[in-house]
N, CA, C and O of each residue as an XYZ file, in Angstrom:
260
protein
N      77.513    100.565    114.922
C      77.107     99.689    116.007
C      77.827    100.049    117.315
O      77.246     99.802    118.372
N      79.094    100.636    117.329
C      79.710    100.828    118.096
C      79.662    102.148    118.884
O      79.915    102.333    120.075
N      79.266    103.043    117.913
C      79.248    104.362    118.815
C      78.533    104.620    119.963
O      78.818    105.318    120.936
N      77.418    103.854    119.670
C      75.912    104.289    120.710
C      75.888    103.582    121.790
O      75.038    103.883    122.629
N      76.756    102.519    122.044
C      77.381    101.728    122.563
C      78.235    102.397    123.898
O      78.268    101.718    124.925
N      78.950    103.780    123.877
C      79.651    104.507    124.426
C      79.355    105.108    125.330
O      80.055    105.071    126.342
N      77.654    106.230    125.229
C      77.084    106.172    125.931
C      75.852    105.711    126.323
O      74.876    106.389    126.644
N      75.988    104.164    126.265
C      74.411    103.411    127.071
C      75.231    103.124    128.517
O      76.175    102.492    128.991
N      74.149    104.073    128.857
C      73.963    103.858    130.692
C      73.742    102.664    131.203
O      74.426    102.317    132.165
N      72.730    101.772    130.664
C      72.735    100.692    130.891
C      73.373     99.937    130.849
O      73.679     99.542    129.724
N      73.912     99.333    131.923
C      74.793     98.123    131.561
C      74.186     96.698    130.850
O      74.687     95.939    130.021
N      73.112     96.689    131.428
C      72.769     94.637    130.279
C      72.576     95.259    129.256
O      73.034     94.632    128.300
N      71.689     97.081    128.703
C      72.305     96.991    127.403
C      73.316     96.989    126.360
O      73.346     96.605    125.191
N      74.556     97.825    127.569
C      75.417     97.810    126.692
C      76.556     96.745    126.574
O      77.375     96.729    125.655
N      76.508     95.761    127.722
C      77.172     94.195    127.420
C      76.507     93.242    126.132
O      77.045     92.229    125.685
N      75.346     93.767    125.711
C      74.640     93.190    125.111
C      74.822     93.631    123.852
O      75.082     92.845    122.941
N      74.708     94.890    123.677
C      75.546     95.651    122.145
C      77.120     95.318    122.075
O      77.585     95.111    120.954
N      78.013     95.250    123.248
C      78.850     94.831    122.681
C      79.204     93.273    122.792
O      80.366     93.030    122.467
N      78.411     92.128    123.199
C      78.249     90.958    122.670
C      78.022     90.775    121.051
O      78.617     90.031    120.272
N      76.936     91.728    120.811
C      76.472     91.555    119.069
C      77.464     92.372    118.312
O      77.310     92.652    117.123
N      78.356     92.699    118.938
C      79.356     93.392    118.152
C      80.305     92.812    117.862
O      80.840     93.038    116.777
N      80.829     91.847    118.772
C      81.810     90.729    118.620
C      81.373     89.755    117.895
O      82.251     89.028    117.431
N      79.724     89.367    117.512
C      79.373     87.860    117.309
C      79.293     88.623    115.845
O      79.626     87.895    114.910
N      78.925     89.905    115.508
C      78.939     90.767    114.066
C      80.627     90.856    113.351
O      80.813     90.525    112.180
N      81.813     91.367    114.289
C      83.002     91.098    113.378
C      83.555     89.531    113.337
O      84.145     89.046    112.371
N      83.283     88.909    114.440
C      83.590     87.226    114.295
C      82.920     86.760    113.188
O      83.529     86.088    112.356
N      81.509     87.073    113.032
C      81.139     86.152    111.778
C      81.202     86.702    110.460
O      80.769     86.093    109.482
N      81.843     88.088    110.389
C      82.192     88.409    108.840
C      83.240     88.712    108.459
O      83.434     89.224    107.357
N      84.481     88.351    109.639
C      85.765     88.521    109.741
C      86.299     89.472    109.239
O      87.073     89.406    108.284
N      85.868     90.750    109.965
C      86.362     91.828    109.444
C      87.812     92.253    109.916
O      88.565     92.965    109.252
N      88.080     91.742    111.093
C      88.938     91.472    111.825
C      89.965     90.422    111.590
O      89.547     89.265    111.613
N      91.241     90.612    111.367
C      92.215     89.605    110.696
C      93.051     89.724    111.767
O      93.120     90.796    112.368
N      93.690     88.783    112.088
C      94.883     88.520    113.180
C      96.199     88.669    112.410
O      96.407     88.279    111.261
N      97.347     89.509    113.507
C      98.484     89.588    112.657
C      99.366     88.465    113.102
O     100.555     88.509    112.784
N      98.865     87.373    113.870
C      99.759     86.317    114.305
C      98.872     85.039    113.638
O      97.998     84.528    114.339
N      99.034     84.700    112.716
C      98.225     83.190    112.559
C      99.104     81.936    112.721
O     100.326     81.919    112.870
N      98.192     80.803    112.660
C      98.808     79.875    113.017
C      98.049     78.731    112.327
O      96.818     78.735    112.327
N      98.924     77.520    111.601
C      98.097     76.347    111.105
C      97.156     76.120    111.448
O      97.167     76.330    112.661
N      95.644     75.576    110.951
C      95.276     75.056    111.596
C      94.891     73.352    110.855
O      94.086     73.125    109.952
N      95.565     72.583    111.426
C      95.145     71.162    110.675
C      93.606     71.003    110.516
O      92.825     71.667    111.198
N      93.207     70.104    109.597
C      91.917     70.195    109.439
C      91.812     68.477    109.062
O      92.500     67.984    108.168
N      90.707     67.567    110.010
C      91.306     66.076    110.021
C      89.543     65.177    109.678
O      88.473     65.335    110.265
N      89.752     64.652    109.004
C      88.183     63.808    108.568
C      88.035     62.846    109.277
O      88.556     61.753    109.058
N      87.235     63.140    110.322
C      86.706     61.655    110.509
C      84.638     61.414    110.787
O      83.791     62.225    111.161
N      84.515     59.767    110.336
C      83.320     59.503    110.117
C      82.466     59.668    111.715
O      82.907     59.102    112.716
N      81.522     60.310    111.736
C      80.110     60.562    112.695
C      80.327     62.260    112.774
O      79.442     62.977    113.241
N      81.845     62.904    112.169
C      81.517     64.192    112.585
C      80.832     65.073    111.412
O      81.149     64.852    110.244
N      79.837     66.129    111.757
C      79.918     67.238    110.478
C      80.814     68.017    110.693
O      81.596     67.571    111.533
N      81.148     69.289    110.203
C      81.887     70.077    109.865
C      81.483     71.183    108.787
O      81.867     71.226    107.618
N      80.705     71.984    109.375
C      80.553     73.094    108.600
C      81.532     74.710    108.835
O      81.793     75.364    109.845
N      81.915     74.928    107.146
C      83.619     75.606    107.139
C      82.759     77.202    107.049
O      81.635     77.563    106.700
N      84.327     78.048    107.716
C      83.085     79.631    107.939
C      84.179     79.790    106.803
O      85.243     79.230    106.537
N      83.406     80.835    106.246
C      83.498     81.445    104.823
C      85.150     82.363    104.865
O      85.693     82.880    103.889
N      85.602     82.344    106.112
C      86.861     83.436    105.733
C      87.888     81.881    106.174
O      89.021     82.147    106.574
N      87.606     80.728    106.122
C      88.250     79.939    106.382
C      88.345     78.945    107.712
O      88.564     77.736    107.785
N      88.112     79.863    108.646
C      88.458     79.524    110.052
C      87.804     78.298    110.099
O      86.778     78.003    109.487
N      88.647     77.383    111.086
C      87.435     76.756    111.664
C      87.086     77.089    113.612
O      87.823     77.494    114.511
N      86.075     76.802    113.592
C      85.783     77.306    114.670
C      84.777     76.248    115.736
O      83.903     75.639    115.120
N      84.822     76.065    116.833
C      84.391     74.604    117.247
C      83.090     74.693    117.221
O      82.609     73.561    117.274
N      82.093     75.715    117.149
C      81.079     75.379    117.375
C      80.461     74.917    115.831
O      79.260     74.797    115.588
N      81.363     74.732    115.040
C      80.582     74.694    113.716
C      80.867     72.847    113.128
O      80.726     72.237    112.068
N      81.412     72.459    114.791
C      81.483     71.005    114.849
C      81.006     70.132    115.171
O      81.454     69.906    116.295
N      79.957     69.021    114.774
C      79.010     68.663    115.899
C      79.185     67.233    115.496
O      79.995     66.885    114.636
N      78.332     66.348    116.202
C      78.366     64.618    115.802
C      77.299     64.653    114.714
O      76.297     65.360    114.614
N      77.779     63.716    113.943
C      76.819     63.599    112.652
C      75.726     63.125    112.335
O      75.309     63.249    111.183
Protein backbone atom coordinates (compact mmCIF):
# COMPACT_ATOMS: atom_id res chain seq x y z
CA UNK A 1 0.00 0.00 0.00
CA UNK A 2 2.77 2.07 0.72
CA UNK A 3 5.15 1.92 -2.02
CA UNK A 4 3.06 3.39 -4.89
CA UNK A 5 2.30 5.92 -2.61
CA UNK A 6 6.04 7.37 -3.13
CA UNK A 7 5.71 8.16 -6.43
CA UNK A 8 2.00 9.57 -6.92
CA UNK A 9 2.37 12.93 -8.38
CA UNK A 10 -0.78 13.68 -7.33
CA UNK A 11 -1.26 15.14 -4.34
CA UNK A 12 -5.31 14.45 -3.34
CA UNK A 13 -4.14 11.08 -4.50
CA UNK A 14 -1.53 10.57 -2.55
CA UNK A 15 -2.98 12.28 0.86
CA UNK A 16 -5.62 9.98 0.16
CA UNK A 17 -3.47 6.66 -0.03
CA UNK A 18 -1.83 7.74 2.80
CA UNK A 19 -5.11 8.53 4.81
CA UNK A 20 -6.18 4.71 3.96
CA UNK A 21 -2.98 3.74 5.14
CA UNK A 22 -3.29 5.07 8.53
CA UNK A 23 -7.16 4.16 8.85
CA UNK A 24 -5.59 0.32 7.44
CA UNK A 25 -2.71 0.05 10.40
CA UNK A 26 -5.11 1.86 13.07
CA UNK A 27 -7.76 -0.61 12.52
CA UNK A 28 -5.66 -3.84 12.56
CA UNK A 29 -3.12 -2.58 14.92
CA UNK A 30 -0.30 -3.54 13.34
CA UNK A 31 1.37 -0.86 14.91
CA UNK A 32 2.05 -1.16 18.78
CA UNK A 33 3.25 1.79 20.86
CA UNK A 34 6.38 1.46 22.97
CA UNK A 35 4.95 3.93 25.59
CA UNK A 36 1.45 2.76 26.84
CA UNK A 37 -0.58 4.01 29.26
CA UNK A 38 -3.85 2.86 31.41
CA UNK A 39 -6.63 3.30 30.02
CA UNK A 40 -9.70 3.27 32.60
CA UNK A 41 -12.67 1.92 31.11
CA UNK A 42 -16.08 3.33 33.13
CA UNK A 43 -19.97 2.07 32.59
CA UNK A 44 -22.37 4.26 32.41
CA UNK A 45 -26.25 3.97 31.36
CA UNK A 46 -27.36 5.86 27.71
CA UNK A 47 -23.74 5.11 26.49
CA UNK A 48 -22.73 2.21 23.87
CA UNK A 49 -19.38 1.21 23.68
CA UNK A 50 -18.14 -0.84 21.08
CA UNK A 51 -14.38 -2.47 22.10
CA UNK A 52 -11.67 -2.65 18.97
CA UNK A 53 -10.34 -6.03 18.86
CA UNK A 54 -6.54 -5.20 19.87
CA UNK A 55 -8.16 -3.64 22.96
CA UNK A 56 -7.99 0.03 22.52
CA UNK A 57 -10.57 2.09 23.14
CA UNK A 58 -10.98 4.69 20.87
CA UNK A 59 -13.67 7.63 20.95
CA UNK A 60 -15.28 7.20 17.98
CA UNK A 61 -16.46 3.75 18.90
CA UNK A 62 -18.49 5.78 21.63
CA UNK A 63 -21.78 7.03 21.04
CA UNK A 64 -25.22 7.77 23.14
CA UNK A 65 -27.29 4.77 23.37
Amino acid sequence: MIGPLWGEKDEAKRIAGWQKVNRYIADKAYVFPLYQQVQPVVFKKGLKFQGHFANFVLPQAISKG
